[in-house]
JSON list of C-alpha atoms in Angstrom, two decimals:
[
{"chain": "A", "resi": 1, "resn": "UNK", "atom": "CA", "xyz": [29.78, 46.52, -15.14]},
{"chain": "A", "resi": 2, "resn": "UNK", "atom": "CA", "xyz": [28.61, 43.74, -16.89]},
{"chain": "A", "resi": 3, "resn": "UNK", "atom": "CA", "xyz": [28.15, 41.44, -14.25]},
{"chain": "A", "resi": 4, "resn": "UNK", "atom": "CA", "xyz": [30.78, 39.22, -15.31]},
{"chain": "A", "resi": 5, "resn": "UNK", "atom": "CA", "xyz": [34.40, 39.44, -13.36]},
{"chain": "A", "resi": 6, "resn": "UNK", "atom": "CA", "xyz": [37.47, 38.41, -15.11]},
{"chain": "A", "resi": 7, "resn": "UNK", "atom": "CA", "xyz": [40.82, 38.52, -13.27]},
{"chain": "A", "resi": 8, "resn": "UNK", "atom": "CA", "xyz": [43.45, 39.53, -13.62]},
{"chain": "A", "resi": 9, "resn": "UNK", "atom": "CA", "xyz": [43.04, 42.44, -16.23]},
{"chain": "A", "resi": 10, "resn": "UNK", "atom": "CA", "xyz": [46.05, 41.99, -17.39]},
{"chain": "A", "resi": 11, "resn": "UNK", "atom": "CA", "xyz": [49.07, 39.55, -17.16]},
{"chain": "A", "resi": 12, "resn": "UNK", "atom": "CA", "xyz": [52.45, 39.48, -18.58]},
{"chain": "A", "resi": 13, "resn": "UNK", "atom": "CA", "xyz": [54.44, 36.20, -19.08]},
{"chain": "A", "resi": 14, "resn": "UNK", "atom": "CA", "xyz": [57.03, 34.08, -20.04]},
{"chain": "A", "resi": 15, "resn": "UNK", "atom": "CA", "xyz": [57.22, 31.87, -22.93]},
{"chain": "A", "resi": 16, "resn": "UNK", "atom": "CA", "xyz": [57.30, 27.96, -21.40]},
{"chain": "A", "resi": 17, "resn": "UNK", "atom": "CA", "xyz": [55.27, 29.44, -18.70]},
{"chain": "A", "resi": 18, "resn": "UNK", "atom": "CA", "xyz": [51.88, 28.07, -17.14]},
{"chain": "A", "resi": 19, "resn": "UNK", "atom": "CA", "xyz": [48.90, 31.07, -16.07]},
{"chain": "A", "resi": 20, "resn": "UNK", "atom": "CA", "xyz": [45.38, 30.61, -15.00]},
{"chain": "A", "resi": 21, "resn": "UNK", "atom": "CA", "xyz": [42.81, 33.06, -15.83]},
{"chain": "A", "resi": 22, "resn": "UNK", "atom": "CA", "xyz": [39.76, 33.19, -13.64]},
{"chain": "A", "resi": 23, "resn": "UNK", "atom": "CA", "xyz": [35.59, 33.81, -14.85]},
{"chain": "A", "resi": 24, "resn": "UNK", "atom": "CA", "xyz": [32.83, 34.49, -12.24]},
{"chain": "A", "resi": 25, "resn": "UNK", "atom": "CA", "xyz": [29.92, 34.51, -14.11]},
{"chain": "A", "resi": 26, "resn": "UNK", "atom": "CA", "xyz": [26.69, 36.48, -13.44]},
{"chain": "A", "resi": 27, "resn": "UNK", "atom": "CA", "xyz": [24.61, 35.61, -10.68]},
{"chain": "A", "resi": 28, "resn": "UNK", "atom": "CA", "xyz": [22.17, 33.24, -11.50]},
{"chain": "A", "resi": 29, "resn": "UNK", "atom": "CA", "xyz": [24.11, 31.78, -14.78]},
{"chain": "A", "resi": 30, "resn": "UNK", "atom": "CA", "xyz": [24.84, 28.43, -15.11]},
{"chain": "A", "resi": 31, "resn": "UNK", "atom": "CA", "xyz": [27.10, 29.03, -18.14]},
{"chain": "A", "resi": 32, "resn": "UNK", "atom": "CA", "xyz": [30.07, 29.79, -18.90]},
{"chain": "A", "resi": 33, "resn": "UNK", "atom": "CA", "xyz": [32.04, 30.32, -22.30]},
{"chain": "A", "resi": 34, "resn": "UNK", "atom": "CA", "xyz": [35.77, 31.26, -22.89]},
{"chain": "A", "resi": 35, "resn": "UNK", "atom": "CA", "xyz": [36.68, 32.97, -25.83]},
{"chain": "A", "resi": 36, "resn": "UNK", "atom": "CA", "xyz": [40.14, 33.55, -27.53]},
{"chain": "A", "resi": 37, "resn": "UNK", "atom": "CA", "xyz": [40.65, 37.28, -29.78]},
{"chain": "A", "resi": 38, "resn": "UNK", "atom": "CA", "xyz": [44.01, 37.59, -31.35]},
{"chain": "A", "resi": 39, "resn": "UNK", "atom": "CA", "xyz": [45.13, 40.78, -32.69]},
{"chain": "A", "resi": 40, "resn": "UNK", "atom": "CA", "xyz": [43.06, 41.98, -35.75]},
{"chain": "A", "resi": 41, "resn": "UNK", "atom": "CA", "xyz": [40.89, 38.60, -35.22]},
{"chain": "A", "resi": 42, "resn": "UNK", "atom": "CA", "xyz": [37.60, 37.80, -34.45]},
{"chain": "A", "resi": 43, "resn": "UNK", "atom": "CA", "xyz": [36.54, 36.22, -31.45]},
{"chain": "A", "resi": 44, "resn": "UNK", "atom": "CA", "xyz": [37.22, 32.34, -31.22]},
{"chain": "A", "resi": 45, "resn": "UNK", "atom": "CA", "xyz": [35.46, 30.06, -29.45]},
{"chain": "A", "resi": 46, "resn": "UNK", "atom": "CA", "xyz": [37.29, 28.09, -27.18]},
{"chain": "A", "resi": 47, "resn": "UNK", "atom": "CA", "xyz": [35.07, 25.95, -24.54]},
{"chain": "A", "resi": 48, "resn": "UNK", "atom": "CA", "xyz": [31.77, 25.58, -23.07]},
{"chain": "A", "resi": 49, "resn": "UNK", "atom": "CA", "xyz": [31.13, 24.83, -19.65]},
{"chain": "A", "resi": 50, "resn": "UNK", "atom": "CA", "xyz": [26.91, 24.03, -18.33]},
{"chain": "A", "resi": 51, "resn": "UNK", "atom": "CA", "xyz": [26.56, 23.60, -14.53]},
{"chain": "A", "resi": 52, "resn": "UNK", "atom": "CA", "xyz": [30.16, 21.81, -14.01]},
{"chain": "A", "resi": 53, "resn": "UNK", "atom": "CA", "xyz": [30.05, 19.94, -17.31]},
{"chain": "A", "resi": 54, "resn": "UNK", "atom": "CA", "xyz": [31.64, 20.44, -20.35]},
{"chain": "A", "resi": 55, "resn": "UNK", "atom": "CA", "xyz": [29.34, 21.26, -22.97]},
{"chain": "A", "resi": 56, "resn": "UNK", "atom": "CA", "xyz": [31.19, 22.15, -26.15]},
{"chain": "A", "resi": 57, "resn": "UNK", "atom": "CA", "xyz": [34.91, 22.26, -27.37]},
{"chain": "A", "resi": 58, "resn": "UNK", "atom": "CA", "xyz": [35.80, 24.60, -30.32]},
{"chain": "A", "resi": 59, "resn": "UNK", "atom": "CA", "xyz": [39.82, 25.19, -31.83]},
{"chain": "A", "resi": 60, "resn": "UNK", "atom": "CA", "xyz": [41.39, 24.96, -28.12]},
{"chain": "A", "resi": 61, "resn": "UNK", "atom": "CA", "xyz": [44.99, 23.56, -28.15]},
{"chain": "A", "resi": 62, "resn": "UNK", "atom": "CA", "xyz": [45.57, 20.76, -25.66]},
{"chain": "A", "resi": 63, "resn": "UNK", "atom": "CA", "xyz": [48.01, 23.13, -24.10]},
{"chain": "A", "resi": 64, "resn": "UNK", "atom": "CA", "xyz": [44.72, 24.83, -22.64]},
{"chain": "A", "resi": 65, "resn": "UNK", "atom": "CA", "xyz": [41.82, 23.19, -20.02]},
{"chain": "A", "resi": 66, "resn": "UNK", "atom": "CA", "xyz": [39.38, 24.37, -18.25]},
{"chain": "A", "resi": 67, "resn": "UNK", "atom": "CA", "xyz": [37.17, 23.71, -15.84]},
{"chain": "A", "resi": 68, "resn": "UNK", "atom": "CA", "xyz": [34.06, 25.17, -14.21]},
{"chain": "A", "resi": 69, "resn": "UNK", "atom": "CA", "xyz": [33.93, 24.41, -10.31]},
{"chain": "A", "resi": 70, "resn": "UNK", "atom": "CA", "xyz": [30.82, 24.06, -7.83]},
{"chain": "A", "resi": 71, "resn": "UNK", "atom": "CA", "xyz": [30.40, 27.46, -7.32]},
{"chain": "A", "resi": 72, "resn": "UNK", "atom": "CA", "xyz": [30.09, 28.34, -11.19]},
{"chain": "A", "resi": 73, "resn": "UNK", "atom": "CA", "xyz": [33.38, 30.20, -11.28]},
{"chain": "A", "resi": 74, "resn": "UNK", "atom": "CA", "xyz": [35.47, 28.90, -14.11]},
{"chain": "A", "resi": 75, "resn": "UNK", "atom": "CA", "xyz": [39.35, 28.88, -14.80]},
{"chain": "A", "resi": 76, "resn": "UNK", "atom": "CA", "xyz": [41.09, 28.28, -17.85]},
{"chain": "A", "resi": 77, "resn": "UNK", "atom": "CA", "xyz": [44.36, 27.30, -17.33]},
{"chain": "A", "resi": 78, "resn": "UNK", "atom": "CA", "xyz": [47.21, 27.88, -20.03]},
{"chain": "A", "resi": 79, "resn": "UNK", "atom": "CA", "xyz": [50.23, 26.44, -20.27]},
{"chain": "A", "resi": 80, "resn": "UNK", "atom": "CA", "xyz": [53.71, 25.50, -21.96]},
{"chain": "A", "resi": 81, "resn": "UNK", "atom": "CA", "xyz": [52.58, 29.15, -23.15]},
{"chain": "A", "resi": 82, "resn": "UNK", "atom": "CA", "xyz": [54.32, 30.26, -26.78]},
{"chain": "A", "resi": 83, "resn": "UNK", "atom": "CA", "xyz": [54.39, 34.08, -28.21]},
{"chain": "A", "resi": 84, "resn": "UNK", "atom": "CA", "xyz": [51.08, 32.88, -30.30]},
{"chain": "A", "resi": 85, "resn": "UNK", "atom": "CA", "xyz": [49.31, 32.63, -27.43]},
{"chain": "A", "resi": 86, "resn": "UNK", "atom": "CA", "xyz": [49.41, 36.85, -26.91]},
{"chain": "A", "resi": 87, "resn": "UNK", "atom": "CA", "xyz": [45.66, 37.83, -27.02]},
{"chain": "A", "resi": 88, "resn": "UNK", "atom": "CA", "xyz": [42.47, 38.91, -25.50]},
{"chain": "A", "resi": 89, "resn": "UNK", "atom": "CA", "xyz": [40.71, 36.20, -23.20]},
{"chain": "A", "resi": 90, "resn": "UNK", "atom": "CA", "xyz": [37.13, 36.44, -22.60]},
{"chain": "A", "resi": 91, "resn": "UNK", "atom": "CA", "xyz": [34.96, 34.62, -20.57]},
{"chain": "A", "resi": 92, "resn": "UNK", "atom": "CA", "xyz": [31.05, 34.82, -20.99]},
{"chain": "A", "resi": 93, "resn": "UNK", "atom": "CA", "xyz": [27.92, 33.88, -19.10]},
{"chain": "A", "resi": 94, "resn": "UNK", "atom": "CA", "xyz": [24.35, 33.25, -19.75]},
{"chain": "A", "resi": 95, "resn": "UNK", "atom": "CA", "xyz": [21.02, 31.62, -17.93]},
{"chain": "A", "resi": 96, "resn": "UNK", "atom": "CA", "xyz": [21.15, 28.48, -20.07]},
{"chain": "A", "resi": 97, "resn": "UNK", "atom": "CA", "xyz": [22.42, 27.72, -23.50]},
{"chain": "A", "resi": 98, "resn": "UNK", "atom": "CA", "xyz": [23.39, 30.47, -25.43]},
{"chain": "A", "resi": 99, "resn": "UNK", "atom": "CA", "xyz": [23.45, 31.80, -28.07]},
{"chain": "A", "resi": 100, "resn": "UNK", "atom": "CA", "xyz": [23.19, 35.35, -26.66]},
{"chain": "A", "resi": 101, "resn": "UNK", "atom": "CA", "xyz": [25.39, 36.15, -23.63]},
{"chain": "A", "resi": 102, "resn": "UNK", "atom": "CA", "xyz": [27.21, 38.51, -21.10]},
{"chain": "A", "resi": 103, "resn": "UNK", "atom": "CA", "xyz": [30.55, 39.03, -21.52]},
{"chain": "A", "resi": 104, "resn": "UNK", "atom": "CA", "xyz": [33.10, 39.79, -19.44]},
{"chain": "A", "resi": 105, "resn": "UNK", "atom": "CA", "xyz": [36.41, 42.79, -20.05]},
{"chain": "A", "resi": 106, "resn": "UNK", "atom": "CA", "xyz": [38.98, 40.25, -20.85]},
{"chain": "A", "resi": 107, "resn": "UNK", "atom": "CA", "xyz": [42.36, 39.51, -19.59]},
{"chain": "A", "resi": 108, "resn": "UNK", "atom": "CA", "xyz": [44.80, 40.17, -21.85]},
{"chain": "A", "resi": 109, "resn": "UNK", "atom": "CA", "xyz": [47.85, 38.10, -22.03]},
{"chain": "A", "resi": 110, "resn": "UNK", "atom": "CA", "xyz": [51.19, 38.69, -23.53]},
{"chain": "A", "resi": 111, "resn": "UNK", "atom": "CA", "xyz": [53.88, 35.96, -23.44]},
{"chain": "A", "resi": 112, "resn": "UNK", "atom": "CA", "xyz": [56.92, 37.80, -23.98]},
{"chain": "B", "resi": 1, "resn": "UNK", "atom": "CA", "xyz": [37.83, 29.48, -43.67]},
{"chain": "B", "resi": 2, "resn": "UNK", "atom": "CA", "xyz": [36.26, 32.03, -42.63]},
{"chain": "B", "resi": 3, "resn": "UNK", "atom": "CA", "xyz": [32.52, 31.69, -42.19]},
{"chain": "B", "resi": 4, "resn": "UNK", "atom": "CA", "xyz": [31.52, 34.59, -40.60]},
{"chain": "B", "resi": 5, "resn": "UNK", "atom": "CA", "xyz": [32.85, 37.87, -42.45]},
{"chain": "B", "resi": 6, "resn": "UNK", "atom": "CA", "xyz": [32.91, 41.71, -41.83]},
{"chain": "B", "resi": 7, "resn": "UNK", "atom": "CA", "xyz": [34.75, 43.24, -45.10]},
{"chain": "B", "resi": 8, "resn": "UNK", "atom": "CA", "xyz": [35.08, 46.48, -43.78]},
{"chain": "B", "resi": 9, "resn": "UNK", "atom": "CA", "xyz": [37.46, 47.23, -41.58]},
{"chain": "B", "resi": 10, "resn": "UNK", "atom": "CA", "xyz": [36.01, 51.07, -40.87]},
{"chain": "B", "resi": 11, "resn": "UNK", "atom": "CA", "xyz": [33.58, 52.79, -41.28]},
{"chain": "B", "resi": 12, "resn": "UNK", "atom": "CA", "xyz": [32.97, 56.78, -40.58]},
{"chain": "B", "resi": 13, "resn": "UNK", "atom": "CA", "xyz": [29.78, 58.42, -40.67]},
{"chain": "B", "resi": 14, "resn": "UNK", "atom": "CA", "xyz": [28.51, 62.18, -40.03]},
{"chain": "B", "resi": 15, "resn": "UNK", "atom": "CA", "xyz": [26.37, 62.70, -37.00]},
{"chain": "B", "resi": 16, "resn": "UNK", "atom": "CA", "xyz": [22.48, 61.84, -37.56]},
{"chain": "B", "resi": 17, "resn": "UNK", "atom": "CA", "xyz": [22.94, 60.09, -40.76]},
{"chain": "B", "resi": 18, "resn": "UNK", "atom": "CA", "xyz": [22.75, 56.41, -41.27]},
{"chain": "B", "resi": 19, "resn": "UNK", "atom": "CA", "xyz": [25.49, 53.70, -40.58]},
{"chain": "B", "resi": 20, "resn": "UNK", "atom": "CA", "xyz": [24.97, 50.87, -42.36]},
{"chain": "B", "resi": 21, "resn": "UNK", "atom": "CA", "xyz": [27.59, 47.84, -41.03]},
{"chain": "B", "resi": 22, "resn": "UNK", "atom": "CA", "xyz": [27.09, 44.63, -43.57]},
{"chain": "B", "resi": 23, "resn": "UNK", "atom": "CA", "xyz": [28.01, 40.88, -42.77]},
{"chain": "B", "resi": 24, "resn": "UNK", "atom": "CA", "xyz": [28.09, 38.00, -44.98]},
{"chain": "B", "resi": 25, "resn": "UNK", "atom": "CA", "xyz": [28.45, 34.16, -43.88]},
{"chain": "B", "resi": 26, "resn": "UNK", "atom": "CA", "xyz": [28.86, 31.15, -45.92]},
{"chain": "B", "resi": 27, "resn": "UNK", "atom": "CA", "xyz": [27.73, 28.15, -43.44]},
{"chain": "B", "resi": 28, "resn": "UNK", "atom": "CA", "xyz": [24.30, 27.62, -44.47]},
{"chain": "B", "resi": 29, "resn": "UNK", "atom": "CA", "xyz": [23.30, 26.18, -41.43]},
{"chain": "B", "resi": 30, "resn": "UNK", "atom": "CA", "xyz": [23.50, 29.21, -39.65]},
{"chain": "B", "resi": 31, "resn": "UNK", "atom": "CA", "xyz": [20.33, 29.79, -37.78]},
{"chain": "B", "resi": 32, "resn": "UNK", "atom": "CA", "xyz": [20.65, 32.62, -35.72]},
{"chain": "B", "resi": 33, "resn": "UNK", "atom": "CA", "xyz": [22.61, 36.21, -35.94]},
{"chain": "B", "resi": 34, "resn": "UNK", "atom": "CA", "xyz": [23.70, 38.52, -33.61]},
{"chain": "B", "resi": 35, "resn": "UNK", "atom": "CA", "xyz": [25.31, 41.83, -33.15]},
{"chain": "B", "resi": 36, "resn": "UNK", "atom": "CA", "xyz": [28.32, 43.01, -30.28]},
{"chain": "B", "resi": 37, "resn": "UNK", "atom": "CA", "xyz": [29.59, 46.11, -29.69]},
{"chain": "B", "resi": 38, "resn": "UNK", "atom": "CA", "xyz": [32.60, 46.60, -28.31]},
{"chain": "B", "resi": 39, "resn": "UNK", "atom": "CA", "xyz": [34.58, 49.58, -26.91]},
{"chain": "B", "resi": 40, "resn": "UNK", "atom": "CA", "xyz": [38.01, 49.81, -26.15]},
{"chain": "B", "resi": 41, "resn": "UNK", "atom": "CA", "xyz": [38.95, 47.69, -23.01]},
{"chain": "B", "resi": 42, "resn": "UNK", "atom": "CA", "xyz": [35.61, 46.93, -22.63]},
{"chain": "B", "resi": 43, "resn": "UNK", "atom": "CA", "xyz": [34.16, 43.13, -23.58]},
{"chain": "B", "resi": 44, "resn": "UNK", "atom": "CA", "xyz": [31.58, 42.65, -26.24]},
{"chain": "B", "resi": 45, "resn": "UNK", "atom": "CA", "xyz": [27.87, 43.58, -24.96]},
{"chain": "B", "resi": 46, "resn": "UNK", "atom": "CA", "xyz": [24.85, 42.38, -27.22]},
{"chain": "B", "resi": 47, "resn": "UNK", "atom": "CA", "xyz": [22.68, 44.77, -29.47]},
{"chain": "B", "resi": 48, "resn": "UNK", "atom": "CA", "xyz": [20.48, 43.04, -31.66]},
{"chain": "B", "resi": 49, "resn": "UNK", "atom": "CA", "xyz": [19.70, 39.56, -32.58]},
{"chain": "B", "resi": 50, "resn": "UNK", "atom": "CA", "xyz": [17.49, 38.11, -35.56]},
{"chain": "B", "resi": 51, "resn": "UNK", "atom": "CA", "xyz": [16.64, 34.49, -35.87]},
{"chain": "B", "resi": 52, "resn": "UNK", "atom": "CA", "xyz": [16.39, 32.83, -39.42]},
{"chain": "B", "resi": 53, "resn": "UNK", "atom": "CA", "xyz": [12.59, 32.69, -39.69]},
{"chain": "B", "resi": 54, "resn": "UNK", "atom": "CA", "xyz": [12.57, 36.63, -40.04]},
{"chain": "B", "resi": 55, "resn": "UNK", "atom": "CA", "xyz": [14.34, 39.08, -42.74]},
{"chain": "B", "resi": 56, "resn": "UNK", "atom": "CA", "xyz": [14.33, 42.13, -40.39]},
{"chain": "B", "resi": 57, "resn": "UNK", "atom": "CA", "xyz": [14.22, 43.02, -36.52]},
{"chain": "B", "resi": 58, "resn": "UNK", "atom": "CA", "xyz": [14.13, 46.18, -35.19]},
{"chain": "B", "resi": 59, "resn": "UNK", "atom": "CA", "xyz": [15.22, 47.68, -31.93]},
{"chain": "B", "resi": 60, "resn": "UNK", "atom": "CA", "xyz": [14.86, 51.38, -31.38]},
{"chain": "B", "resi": 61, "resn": "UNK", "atom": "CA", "xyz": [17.79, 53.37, -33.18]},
{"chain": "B", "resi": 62, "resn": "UNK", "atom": "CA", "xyz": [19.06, 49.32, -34.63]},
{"chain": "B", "resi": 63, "resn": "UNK", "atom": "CA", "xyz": [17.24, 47.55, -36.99]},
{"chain": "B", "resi": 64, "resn": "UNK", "atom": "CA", "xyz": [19.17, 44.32, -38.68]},
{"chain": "B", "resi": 65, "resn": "UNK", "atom": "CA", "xyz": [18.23, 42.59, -42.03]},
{"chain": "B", "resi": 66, "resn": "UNK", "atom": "CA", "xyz": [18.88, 39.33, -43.16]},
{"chain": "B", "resi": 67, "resn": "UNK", "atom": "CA", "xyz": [18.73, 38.17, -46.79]},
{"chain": "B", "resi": 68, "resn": "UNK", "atom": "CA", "xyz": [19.15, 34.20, -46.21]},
{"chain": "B", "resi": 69, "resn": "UNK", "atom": "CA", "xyz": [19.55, 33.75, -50.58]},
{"chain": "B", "resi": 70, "resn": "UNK", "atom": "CA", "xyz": [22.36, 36.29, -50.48]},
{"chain": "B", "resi": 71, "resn": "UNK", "atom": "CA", "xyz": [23.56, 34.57, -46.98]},
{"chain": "B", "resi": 72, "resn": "UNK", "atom": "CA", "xyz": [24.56, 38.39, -46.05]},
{"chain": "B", "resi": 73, "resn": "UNK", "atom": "CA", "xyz": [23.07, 40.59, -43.18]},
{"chain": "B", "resi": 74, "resn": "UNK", "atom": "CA", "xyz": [23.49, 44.30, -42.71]},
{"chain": "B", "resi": 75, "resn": "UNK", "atom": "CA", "xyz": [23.04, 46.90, -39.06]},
{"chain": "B", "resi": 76, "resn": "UNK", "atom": "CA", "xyz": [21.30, 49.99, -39.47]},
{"chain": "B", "resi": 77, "resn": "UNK", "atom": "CA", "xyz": [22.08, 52.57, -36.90]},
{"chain": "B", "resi": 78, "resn": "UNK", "atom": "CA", "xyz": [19.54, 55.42, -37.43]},
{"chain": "B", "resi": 79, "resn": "UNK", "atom": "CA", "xyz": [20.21, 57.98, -36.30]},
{"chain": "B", "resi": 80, "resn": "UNK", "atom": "CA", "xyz": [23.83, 57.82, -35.60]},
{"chain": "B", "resi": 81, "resn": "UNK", "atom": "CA", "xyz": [25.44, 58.95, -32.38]},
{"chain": "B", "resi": 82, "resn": "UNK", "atom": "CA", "xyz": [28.96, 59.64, -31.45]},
{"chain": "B", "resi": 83, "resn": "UNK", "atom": "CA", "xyz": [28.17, 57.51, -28.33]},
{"chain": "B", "resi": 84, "resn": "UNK", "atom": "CA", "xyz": [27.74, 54.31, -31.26]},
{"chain": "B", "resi": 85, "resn": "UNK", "atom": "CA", "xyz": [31.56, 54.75, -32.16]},
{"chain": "B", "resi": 86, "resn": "UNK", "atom": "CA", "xyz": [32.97, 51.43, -31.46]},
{"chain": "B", "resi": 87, "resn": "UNK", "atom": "CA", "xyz": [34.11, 48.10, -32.68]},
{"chain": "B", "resi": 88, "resn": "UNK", "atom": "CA", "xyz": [30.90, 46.44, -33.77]},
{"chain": "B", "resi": 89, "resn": "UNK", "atom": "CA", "xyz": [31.02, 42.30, -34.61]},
{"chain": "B", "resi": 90, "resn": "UNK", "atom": "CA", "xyz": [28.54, 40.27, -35.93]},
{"chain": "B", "resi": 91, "resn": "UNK", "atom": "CA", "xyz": [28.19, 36.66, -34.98]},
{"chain": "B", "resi": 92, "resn": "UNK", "atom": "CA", "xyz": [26.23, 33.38, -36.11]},
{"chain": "B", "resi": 93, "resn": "UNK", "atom": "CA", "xyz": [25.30, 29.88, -34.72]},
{"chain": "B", "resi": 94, "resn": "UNK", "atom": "CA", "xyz": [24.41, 27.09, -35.62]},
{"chain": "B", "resi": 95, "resn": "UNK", "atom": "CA", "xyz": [20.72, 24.89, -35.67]},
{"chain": "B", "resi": 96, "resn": "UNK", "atom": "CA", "xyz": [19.73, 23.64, -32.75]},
{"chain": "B", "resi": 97, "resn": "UNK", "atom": "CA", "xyz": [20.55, 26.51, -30.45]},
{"chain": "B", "resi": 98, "resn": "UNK", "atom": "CA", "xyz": [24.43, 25.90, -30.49]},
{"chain": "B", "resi": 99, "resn": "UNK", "atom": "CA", "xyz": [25.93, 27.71, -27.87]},
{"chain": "B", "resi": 100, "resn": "UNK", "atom": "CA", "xyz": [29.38, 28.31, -29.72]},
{"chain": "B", "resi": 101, "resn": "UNK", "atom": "CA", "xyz": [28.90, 31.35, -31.83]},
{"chain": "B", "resi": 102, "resn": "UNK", "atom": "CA", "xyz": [31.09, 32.07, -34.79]},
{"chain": "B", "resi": 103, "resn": "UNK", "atom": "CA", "xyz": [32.54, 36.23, -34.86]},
{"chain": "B", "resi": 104, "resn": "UNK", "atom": "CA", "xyz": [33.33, 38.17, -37.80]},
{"chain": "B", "resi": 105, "resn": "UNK", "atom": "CA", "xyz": [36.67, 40.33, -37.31]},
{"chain": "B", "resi": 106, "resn": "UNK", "atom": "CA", "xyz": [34.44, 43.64, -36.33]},
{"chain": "B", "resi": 107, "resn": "UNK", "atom": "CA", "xyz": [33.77, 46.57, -37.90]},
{"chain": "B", "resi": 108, "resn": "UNK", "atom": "CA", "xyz": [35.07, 49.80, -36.15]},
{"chain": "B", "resi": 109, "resn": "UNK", "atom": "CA", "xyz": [32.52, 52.76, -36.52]},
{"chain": "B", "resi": 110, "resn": "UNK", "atom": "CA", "xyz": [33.20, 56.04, -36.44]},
{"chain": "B", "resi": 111, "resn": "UNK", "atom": "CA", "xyz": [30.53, 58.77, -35.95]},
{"chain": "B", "resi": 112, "resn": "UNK", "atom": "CA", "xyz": [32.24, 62.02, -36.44]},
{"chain": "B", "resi": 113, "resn": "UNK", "atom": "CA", "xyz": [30.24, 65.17, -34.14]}
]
């Protein structure tokens, strides 16, 4: 157990559909990173999130947002979802500002 | 464009001899590389890290090199273990301590008893 909680596991939708995915990071991290893998891909960064604030935006469609609430836990919330969108979610944590971090298991999504 | 790249797909390796997993990148402002393994529904968890201002750093069983001219670093596992069979990525940031980090597609290991 890394430390880091992702839920759900797994989640199985509709195209047109909205889902949120929810991060609690480790205790004591202020960080909080969402990552994108797509089959056979590497791991894209999606968004940063430092104590509440955005921090960093990478390739995220404006179909996705995030946010990271009081309590550090973040969600990122996906919608008008499309069969592209099938893939690995991970959310990571750290102290400060990366680069090294925790990771979480993922919630996989498949828009069906 | 792919900045961050793992060639091989797979790799398989004997028991006790070495792996060698090899990474090039083309962004030369890359400051800063690290090393994930991954098993299956598992997420990523950190092995090894090497910052620019160094050409090799060493961690038990790991060591990583990094030839900054040839942009291109490589993970020795020494000896190898059928407990290292996984995915293995390698990933790069930025100057400046960027927290985004930029993953190669992996490279899946297999260490054969």
């Amino acid at each position: 157990d890394s430390g880091v909680t992702q839920t759900p596991k797994h989640l199985i939708t509709a195209t047109g559909q909205r889902v949120t995915l929810r991060c609690s990071p480790r205790s004591g991290d202020l960080s909080v990173y969402w990552y994108q893998q797509s089959l056979d891909q590497g791991l894209q960064f999606l968004i940063h999130y430092y104590n509440g604030e955005e921090r960093a935006k990478g390739n995220i469609l404006e179909r996705f947002s995030a946010q990271q609430f009081p309590d550090l836990h973040s969600e990122l919330n996906l919608s008008s979802l499309e069969l592209g969108d099938s893939a690995l979610y991970f959310c990571a944590s750290s102290v400060g500002v990366g680069p090294s971090y925790t990771f979480g298991s993922g919630t996989r999504l498949t828009v069906v | 464009d792919q900045q961050v790249k793992q060639n091989s797909p797979s790799l398989s390796v004997q028991e006790g001899r070495i792996s060698i997993l090899n990474c090039d990148y083309t962004n030369s402002m890359f400051d800063y590389f690290l090393w994930y393994k991954k098993y299956p529904a598992e997420g990523p968890t950190f092995l090894i890290s090497i910052s620019s201002i160094k050409d090799k750093n060493e961690d038990g069983r790991f060591t990583v090199f990094l030839n900054k001219s040839a942009k291109h670093l490589s993970l020795h596992i020494v000896p190898s273990q059928p407990g290292d069979s996984a995915v293995y990525f390698c990933a790069a940031s930025e100057q400046g301590g960027s927290e985004k980090l930029v993953f190669g597609k992996g490279t899946k290991l297999t260490v054969n008893p």
